[in-house]
Coordinates of C-alpha atoms in Angstrom, one line a residue:
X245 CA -104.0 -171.6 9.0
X246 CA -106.3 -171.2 6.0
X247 CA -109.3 -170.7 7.7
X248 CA -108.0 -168.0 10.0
X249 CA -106.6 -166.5 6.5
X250 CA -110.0 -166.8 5.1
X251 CA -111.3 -165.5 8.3
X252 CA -109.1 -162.3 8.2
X253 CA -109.8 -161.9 4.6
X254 CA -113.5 -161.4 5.2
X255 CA -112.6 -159.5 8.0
X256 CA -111.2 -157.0 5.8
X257 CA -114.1 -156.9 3.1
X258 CA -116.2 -155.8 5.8
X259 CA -114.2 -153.3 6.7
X260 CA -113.8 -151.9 3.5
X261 CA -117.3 -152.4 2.7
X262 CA -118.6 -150.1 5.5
X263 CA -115.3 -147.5 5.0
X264 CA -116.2 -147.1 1.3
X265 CA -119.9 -146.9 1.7
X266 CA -122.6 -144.4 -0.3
X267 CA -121.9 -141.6 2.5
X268 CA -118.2 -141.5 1.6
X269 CA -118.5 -141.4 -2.2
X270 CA -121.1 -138.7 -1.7
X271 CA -118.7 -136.9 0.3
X272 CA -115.8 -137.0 -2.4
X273 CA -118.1 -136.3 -4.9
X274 CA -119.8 -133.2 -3.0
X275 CA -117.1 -131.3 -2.1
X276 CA -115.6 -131.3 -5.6
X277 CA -118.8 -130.3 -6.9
X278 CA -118.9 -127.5 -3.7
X279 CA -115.4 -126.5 -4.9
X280 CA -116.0 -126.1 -8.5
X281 CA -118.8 -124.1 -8.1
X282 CA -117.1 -121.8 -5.4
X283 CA -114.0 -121.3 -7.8
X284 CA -116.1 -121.4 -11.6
X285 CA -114.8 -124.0 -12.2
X286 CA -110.7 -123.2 -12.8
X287 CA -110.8 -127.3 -13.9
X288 CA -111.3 -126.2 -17.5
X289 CA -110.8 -122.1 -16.8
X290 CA -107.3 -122.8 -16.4
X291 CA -106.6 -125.7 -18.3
X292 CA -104.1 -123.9 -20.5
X293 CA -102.4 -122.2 -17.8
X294 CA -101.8 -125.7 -15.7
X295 CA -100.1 -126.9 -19.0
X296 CA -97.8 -123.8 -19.0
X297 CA -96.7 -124.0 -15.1
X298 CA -96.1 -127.8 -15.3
X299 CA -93.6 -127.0 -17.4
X300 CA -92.1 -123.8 -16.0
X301 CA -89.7 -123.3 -13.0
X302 CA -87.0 -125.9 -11.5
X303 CA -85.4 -127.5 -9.0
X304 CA -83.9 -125.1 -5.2
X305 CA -82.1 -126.2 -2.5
X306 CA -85.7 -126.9 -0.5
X307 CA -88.0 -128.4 -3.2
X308 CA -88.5 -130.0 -6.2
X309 CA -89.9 -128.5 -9.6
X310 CA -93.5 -128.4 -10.9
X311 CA -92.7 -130.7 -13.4
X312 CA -90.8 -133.6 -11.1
X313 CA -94.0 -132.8 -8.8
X314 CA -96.3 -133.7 -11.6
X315 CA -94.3 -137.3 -12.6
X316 CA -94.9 -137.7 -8.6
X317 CA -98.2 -137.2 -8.6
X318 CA -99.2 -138.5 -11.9
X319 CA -96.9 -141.9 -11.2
X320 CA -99.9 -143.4 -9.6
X321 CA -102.4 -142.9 -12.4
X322 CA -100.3 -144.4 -15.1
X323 CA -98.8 -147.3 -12.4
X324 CA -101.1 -149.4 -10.9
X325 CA -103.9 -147.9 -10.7
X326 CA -104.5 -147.5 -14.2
X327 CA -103.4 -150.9 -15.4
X328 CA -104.7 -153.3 -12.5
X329 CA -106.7 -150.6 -11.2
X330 CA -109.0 -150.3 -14.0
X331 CA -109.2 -154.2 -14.4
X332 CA -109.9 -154.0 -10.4
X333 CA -113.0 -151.7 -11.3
X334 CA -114.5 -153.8 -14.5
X335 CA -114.4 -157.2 -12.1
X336 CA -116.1 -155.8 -9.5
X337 CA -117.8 -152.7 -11.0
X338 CA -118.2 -153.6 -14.2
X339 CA -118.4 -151.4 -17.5
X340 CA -120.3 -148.7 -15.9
X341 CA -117.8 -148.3 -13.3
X342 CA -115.6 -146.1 -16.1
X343 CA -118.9 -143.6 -16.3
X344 CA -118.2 -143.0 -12.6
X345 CA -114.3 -142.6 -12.7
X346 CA -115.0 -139.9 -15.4
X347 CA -117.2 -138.3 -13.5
X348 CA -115.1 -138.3 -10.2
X349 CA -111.8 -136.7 -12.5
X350 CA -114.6 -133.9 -13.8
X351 CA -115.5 -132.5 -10.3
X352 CA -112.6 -134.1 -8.3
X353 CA -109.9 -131.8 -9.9
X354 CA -110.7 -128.9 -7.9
X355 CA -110.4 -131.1 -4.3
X356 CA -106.8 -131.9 -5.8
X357 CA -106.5 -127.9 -6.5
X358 CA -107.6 -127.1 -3.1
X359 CA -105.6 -129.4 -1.0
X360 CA -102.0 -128.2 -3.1
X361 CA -103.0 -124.7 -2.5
X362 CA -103.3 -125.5 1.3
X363 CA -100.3 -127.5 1.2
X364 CA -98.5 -124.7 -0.3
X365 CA -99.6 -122.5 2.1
X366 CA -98.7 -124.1 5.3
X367 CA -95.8 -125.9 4.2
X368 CA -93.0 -126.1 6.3
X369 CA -89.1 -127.1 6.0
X370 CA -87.4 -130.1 8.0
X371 CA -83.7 -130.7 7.4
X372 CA -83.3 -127.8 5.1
X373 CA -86.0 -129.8 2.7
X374 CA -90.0 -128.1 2.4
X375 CA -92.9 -130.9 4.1
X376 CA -96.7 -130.4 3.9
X377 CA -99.7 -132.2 3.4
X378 CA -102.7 -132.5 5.2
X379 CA -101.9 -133.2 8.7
X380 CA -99.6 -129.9 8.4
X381 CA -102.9 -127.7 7.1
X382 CA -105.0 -129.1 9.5
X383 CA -102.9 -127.8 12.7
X384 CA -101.8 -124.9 11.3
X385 CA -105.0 -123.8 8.9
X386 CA -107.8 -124.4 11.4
X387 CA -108.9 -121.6 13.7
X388 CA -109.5 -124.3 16.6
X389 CA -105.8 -125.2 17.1
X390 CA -106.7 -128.2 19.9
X391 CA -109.0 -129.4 16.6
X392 CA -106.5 -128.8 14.1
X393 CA -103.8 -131.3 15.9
X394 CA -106.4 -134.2 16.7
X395 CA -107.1 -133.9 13.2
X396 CA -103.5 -133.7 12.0
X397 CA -102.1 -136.1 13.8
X398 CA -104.9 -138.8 13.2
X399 CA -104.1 -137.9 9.0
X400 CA -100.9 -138.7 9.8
X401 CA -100.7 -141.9 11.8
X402 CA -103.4 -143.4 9.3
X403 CA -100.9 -142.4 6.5
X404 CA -97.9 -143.8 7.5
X405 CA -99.5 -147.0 8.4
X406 CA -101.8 -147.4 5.4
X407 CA -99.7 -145.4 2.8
X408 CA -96.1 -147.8 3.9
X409 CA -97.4 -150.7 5.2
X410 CA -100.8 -151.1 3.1
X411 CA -100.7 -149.4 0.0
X412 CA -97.4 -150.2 -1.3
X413 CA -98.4 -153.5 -1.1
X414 CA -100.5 -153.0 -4.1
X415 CA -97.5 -151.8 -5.9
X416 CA -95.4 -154.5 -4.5
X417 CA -97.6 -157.3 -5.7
X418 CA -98.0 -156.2 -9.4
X419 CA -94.2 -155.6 -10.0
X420 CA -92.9 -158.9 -8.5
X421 CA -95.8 -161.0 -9.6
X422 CA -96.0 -158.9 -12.9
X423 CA -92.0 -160.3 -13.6
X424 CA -93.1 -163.5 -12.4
X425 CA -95.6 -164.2 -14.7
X426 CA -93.9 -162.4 -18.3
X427 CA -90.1 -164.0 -17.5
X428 CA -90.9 -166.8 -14.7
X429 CA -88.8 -167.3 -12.1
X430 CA -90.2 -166.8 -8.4
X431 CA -92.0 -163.6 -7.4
X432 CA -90.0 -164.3 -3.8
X433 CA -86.5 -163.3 -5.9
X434 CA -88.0 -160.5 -7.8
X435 CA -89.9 -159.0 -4.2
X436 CA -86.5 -159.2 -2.6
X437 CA -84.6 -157.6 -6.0
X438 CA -87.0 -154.8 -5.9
X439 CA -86.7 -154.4 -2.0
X440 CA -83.1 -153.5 -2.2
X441 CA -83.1 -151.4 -5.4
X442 CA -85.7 -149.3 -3.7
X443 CA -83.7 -149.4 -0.4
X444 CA -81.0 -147.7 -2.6
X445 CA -83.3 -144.7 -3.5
X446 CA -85.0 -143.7 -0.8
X447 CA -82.0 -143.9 1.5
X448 CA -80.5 -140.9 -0.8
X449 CA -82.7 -138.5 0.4
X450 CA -85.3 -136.0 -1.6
X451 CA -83.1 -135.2 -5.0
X452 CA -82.3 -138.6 -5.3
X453 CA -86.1 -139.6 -5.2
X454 CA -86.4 -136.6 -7.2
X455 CA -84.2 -137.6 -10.3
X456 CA -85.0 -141.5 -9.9
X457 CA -88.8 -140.2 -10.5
X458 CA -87.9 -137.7 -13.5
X459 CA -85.7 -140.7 -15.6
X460 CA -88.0 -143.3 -15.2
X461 CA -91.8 -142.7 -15.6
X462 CA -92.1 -140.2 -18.8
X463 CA -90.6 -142.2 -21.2
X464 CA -92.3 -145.5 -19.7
X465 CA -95.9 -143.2 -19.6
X466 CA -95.4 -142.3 -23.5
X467 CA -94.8 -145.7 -24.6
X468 CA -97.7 -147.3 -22.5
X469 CA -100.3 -144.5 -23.7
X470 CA -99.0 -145.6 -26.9
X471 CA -99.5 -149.0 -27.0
X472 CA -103.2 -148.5 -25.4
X473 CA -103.8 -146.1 -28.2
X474 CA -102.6 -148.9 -31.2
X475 CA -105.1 -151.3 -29.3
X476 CA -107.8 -148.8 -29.7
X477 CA -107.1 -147.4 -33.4
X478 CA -107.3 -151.4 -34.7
X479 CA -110.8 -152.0 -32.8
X480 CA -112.1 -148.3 -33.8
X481 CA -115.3 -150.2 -35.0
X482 CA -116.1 -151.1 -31.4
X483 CA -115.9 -147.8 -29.8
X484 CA -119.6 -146.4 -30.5
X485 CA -120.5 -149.9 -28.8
X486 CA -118.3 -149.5 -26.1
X487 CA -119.4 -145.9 -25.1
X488 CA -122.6 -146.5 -25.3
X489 CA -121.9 -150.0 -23.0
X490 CA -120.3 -148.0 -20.5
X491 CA -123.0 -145.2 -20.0
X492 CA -125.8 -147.4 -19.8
X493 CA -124.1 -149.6 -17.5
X494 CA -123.5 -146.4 -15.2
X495 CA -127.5 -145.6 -14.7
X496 CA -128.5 -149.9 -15.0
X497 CA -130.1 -149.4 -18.8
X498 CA -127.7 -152.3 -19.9
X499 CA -129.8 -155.9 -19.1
X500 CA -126.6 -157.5 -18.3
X501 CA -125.1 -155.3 -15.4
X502 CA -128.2 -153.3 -14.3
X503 CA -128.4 -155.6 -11.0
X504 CA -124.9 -154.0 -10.0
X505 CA -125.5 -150.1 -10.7
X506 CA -124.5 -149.3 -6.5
X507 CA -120.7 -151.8 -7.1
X508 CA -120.2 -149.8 -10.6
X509 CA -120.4 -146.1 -8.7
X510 CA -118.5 -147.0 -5.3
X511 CA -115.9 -149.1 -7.5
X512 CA -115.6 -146.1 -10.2
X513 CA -115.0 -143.5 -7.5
X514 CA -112.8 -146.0 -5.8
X515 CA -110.7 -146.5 -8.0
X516 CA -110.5 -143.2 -9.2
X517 CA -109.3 -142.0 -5.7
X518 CA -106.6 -144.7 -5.8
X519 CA -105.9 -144.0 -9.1
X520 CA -105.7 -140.4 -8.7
X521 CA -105.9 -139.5 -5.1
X522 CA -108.7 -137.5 -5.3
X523 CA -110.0 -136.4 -1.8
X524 CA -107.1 -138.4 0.0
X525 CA -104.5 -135.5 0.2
X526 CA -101.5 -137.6 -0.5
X527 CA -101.1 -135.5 -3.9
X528 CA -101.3 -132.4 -1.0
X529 CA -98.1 -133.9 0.2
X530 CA -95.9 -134.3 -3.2
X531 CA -97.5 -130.5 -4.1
X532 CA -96.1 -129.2 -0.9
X533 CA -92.6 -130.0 -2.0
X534 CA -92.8 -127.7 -5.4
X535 CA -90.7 -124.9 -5.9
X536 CA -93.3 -122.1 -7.1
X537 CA -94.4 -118.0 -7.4
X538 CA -98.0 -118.9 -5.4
X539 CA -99.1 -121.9 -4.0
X540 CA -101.9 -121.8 -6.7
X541 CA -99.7 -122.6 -9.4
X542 CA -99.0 -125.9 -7.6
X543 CA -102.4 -126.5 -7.0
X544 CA -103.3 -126.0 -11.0
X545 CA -100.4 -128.6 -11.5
X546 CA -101.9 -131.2 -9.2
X547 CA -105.2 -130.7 -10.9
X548 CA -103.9 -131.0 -14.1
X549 CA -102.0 -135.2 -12.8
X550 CA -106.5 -135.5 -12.2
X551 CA -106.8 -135.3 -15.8
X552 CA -104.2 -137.0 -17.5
X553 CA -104.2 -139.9 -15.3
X554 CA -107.6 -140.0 -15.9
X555 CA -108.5 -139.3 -19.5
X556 CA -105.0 -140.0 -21.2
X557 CA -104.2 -143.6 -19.1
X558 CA -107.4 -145.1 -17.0
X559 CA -109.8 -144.7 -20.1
X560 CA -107.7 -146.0 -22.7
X561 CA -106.8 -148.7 -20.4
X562 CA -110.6 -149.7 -19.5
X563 CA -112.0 -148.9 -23.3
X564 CA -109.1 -151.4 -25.1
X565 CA -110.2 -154.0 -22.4
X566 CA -113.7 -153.1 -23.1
X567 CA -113.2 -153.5 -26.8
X568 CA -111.6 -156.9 -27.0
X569 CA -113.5 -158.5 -24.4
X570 CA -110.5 -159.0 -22.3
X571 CA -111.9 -159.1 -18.9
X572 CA -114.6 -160.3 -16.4
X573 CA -117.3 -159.0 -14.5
X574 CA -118.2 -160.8 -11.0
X575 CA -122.1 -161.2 -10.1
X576 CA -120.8 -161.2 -6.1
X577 CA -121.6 -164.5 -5.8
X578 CA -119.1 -166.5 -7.0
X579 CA -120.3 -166.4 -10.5
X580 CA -119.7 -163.9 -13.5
X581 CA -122.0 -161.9 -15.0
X582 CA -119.5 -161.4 -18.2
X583 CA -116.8 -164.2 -19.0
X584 CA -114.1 -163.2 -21.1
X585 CA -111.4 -164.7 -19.8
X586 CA -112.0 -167.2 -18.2
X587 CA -109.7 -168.7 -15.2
X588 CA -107.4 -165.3 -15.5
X589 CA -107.2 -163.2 -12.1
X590 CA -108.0 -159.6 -12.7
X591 CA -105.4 -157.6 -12.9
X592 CA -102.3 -157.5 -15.3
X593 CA -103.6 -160.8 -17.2
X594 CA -106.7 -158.6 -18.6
X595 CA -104.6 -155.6 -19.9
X596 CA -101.6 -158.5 -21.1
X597 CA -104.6 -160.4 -22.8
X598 CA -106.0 -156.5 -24.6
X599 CA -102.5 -156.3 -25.9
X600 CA -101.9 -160.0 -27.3
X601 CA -105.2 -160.1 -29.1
X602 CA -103.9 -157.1 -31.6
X603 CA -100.1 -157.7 -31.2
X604 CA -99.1 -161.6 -29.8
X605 CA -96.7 -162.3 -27.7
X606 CA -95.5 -159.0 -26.4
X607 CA -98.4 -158.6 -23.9
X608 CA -96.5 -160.2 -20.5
X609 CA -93.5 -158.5 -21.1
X610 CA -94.7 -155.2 -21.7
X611 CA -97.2 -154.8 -19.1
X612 CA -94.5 -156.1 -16.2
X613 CA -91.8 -153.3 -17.5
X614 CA -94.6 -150.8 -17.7
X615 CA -95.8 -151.8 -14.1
X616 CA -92.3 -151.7 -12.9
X617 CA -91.2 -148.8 -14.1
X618 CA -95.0 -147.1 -13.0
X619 CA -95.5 -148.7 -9.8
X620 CA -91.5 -148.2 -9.1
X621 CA -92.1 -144.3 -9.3
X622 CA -95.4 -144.2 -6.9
X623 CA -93.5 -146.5 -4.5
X624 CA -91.1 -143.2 -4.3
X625 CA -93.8 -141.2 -3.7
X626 CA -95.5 -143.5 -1.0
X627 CA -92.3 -143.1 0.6
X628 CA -91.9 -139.6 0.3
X629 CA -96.1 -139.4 1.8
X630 CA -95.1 -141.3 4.5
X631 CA -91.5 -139.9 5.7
X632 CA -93.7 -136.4 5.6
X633 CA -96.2 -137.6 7.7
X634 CA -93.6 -139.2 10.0
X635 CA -91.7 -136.2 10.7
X636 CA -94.7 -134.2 11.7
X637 CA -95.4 -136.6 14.4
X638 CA -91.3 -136.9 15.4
X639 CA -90.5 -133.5 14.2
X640 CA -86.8 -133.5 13.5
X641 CA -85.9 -137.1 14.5
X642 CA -83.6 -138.6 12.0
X643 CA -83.2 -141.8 13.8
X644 CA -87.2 -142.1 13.5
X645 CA -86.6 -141.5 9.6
X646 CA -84.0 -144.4 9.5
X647 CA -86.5 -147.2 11.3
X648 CA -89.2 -146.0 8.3
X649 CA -87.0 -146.5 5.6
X650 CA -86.0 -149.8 6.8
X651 CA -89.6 -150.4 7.3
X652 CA -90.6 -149.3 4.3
X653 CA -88.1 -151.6 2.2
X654 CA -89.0 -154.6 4.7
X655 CA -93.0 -154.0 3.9
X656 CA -92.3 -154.3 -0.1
X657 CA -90.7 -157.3 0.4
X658 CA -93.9 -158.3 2.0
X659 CA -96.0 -156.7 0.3
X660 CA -95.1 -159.1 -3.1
X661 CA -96.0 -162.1 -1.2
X662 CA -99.7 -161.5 -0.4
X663 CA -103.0 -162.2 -2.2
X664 CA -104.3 -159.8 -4.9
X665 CA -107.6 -159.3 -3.0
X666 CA -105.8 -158.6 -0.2
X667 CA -103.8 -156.0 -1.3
X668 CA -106.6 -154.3 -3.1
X669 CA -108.6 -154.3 -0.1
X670 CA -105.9 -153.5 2.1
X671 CA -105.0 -150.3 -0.1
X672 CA -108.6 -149.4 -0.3
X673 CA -109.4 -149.4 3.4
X674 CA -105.8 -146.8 4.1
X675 CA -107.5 -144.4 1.3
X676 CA -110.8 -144.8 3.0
X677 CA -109.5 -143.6 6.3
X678 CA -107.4 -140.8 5.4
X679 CA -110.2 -139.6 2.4
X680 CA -112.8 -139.3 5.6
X681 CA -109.9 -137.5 7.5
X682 CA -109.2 -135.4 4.7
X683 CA -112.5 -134.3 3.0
X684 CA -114.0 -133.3 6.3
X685 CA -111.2 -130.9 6.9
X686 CA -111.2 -129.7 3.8
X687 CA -114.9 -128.7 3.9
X688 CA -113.7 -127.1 7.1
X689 CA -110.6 -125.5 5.8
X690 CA -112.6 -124.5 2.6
X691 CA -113.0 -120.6 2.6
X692 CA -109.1 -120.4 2.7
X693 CA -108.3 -121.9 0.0
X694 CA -111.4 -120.7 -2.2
X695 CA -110.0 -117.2 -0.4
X696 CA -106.6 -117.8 -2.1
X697 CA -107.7 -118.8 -5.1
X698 CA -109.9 -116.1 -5.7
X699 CA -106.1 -113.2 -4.9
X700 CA -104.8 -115.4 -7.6
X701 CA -107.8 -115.2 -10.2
X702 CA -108.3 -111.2 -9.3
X703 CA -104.1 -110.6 -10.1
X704 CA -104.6 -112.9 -13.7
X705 CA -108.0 -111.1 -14.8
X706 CA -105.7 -107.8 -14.1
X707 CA -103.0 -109.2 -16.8
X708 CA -99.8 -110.6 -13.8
X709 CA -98.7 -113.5 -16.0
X710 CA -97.5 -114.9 -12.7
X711 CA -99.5 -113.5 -9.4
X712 CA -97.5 -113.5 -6.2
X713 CA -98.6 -114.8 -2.9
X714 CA -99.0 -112.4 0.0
X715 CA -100.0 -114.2 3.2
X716 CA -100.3 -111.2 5.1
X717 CA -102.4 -109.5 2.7
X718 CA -104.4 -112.6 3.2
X719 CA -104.7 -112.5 6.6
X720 CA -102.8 -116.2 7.0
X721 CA -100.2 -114.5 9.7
X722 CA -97.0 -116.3 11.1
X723 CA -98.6 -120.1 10.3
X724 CA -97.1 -119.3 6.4
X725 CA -93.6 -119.5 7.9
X726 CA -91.9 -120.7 4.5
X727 CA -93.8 -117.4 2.8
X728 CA -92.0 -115.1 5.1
X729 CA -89.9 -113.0 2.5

């Protein structure tokens, strides 16, 4: 029984290993740097206008507001992703792996802005509620419509499987075995506590998800990117070292790590992707849901989760690590090429270890109520990605949304009671799949949402605080059925 375990476990590192290869980081990386120079880059254009739409409009009847959008989309980057996440990248990646997530954030913001607009765009509504994402812009955005649908309906079959049955494994795993570790007790008890309380939610339909989201992760995201920042402040001393660790790292100028350069950029664009969905289009899918003037604004709100996940959570989360020498880098071989704690599992342990060297005692406990309360919101939004994606290949079929939900809650339960490399390789092998989907469309859907954009930029260089969207004008036509005023 082990050795077929082992045996599936390598399996899947193979997998991943091919799916995550040079050809898809360059891929990811390429198109935001196609889409940033197309656009002028609206990234740091329109920085100050992404802060003022965030917090502008509110809740209708079919969608949610820009604001509960955001805590959807930024849920991920300050869950999982950026606590285990970045621990994930300095094991494998090591120190220069944070050089790459940056870099991915920098460029990869205007993918995100891309996909919202074309969520936006081609949104529909299902039970009175607005559903989008990539498989619906890909059958109703491309030109070829026989394309569109093999392209839409292989985004969504690879997202329902690896966003409810793969990924929220990942967030399964850290909350139960998070608890399990601060408090004791058996992760078995906590996996099946969290099964039913998330049961609860997501059988309440949209507004409930909606105003579980909005209660729980702001206050949780402030007090986290507080506590990182305390950690930081009292080792100040060690930043210069630590920047400077991290950049060599990136381009193999550091002795130390130069022999794993190629792990450090695949693992910082990997994790950046899970951490901030970059490329994958599940952001698309929470952005097609907002209740806005233009589906730009959206897609400057999605950019905007790119950021702060990035450069607010992940790097203070990586640079405290960094800083107190709370982690480990593996040499691939069994081995470490940096020891700092020894006999601890990547993952929560390192950030709980950062956190204990400046304040003792509190570490555990804070990093499993931060992980619950984080990974609690993205598990809403998995299940929001994947009832989207469901109902475009069932259409109207409530009995079809029932068996997922059901699903879904059964798959957490699960999902606590695997391996951590297993999970992380599991979740990484569902992004892979649905970023190659994804990206190539988008390089195919491109000129529409550049064209977009650009009606947008044109009505806010002309002084319209807030530009309305015209699909006819456009030439978009009957697909913009949720447009038609």
């Amino acid at each position: 029984m082990v050795k077929g375990g082992e045996r599936m476990a390598e399996v899947l590192k193979r997998i991943n290993e091919i799916a995550w290869g040079m050809p898809l980081v360059i891929l990811v990386v390429g198109a935001g740097i196609y889409f940033s120079i197309r656009m002028k880059f609206p990234q740091f254009r329109y920085m100050k206008e992404m802060v003022r739409i965030m917090g502008s409009g509110r809740d209708s009847e079919h969608g949610l507001s820009p604001l509960k959008t955001f805590i959807f989309t930024a849920a991920r980057s300050v869950g999982v992703g950026n606590i285990a996440g970045m621990a994930a990248a300095l094991f494998t990646g090591g120190p220069g792996s944070i050089f790459w997530l940056w870099v991915l954030a920098l460029v990869g913001s205007s993918v995100a802005l891309i996909e919202s607009i074309l969520a936006q765009t081609f949104r529909v509504k299902v039970f009175g509620e607005y559903r989008g994402g990539p498989a619906y812009y890909m059958s109703r955005g491309m030109k070829n419509k026989k394309v569109g649908k093999v392209f839409g309906m292989a985004y969504a079959i690879v997202t329902v499987i690896g966003v409810a049955f793969l990924m929220s494994s990942v967030q399964a795993y850290n909350i139960a075995h998070g608890f399990e570790d601060a408090v004791g007790g058996s992760y078995i008890i906590f996996g099946i506590a969290l099964a039913a309380l998330m049961g609860f939610v997501i059988f309440g339909g949209l507004k409930r998800i909606g105003e579980t989201a909005k209660r729980i992760s702001p206050f949780m995201a402030l007090l986290y990117i507080l506590m990182t920042l305390i950690i930081v402040i009292v080792n100040i001393k060690e930043l210069p070292r630590v920047i400077a660790l991290i950049v060599k790292s990136a381009f193999g100028a550091e002795q130390v790590f130069g022999g794993i350069v190629g792990s450090a950029v695949t693992m910082g664009i990997r994790r950046g992707v899970f951490a901030n969905e970059v490329g994958i289009g599940t952001s698309a899918i929470t952005g097609a849901v907002g209740e806005v003037e233009n589906p730009v604004m959206q897609g400057l709100t999605n950019a905007l989760s790119v950021f702060i996940g990035t450069f607010f959570v992940c790097t203070p989360s990586a640079i405290m690590m960094l800083m107190t020498g709370c982690y480990n880098v593996s040499d691939g071989k069994g081995g470490f090429l940096f020891e700092g704690l020894p006999g601890v599992e990547y993952g929560n342990g390192y950030v709980s270890a950062a956190i204990n060297s400046v304040i003792p005692g509190i570490g555990k406990i804070f990093v499993a109520g931060a992980i619950f309360c984080f990974a609690f919101v993205a598990l809403l939004a998995y299940y929001l990605y994947s009832e989207s994606n469901l109902l475009y290949i069932f259409k109207e079929n409530k009995n079809a949304v029932m068996i997922l939900r059901s699903l879904f809650v059964l798959a957490i339960l699960i999902g606590s009671l695997l391996s951590a490399d297993t999970i992380w390789t599991m979740g990484d092998i569902a992004n892979a799949f649905m970023a190659w989907i994804n990206v190539v469309a988008l390089i195919i859907l491109g000129n529409l949402g550049i064209r977009i954009f650009k009606d947008y930029d044109k009505q806010k260089k002309s002084g319209v605080e807030n530009p309305k969207f015209d699909p006819q004008k456009l030439g978009l036509g009957k697909e913009c059925e949720t447009w038609d005023k």
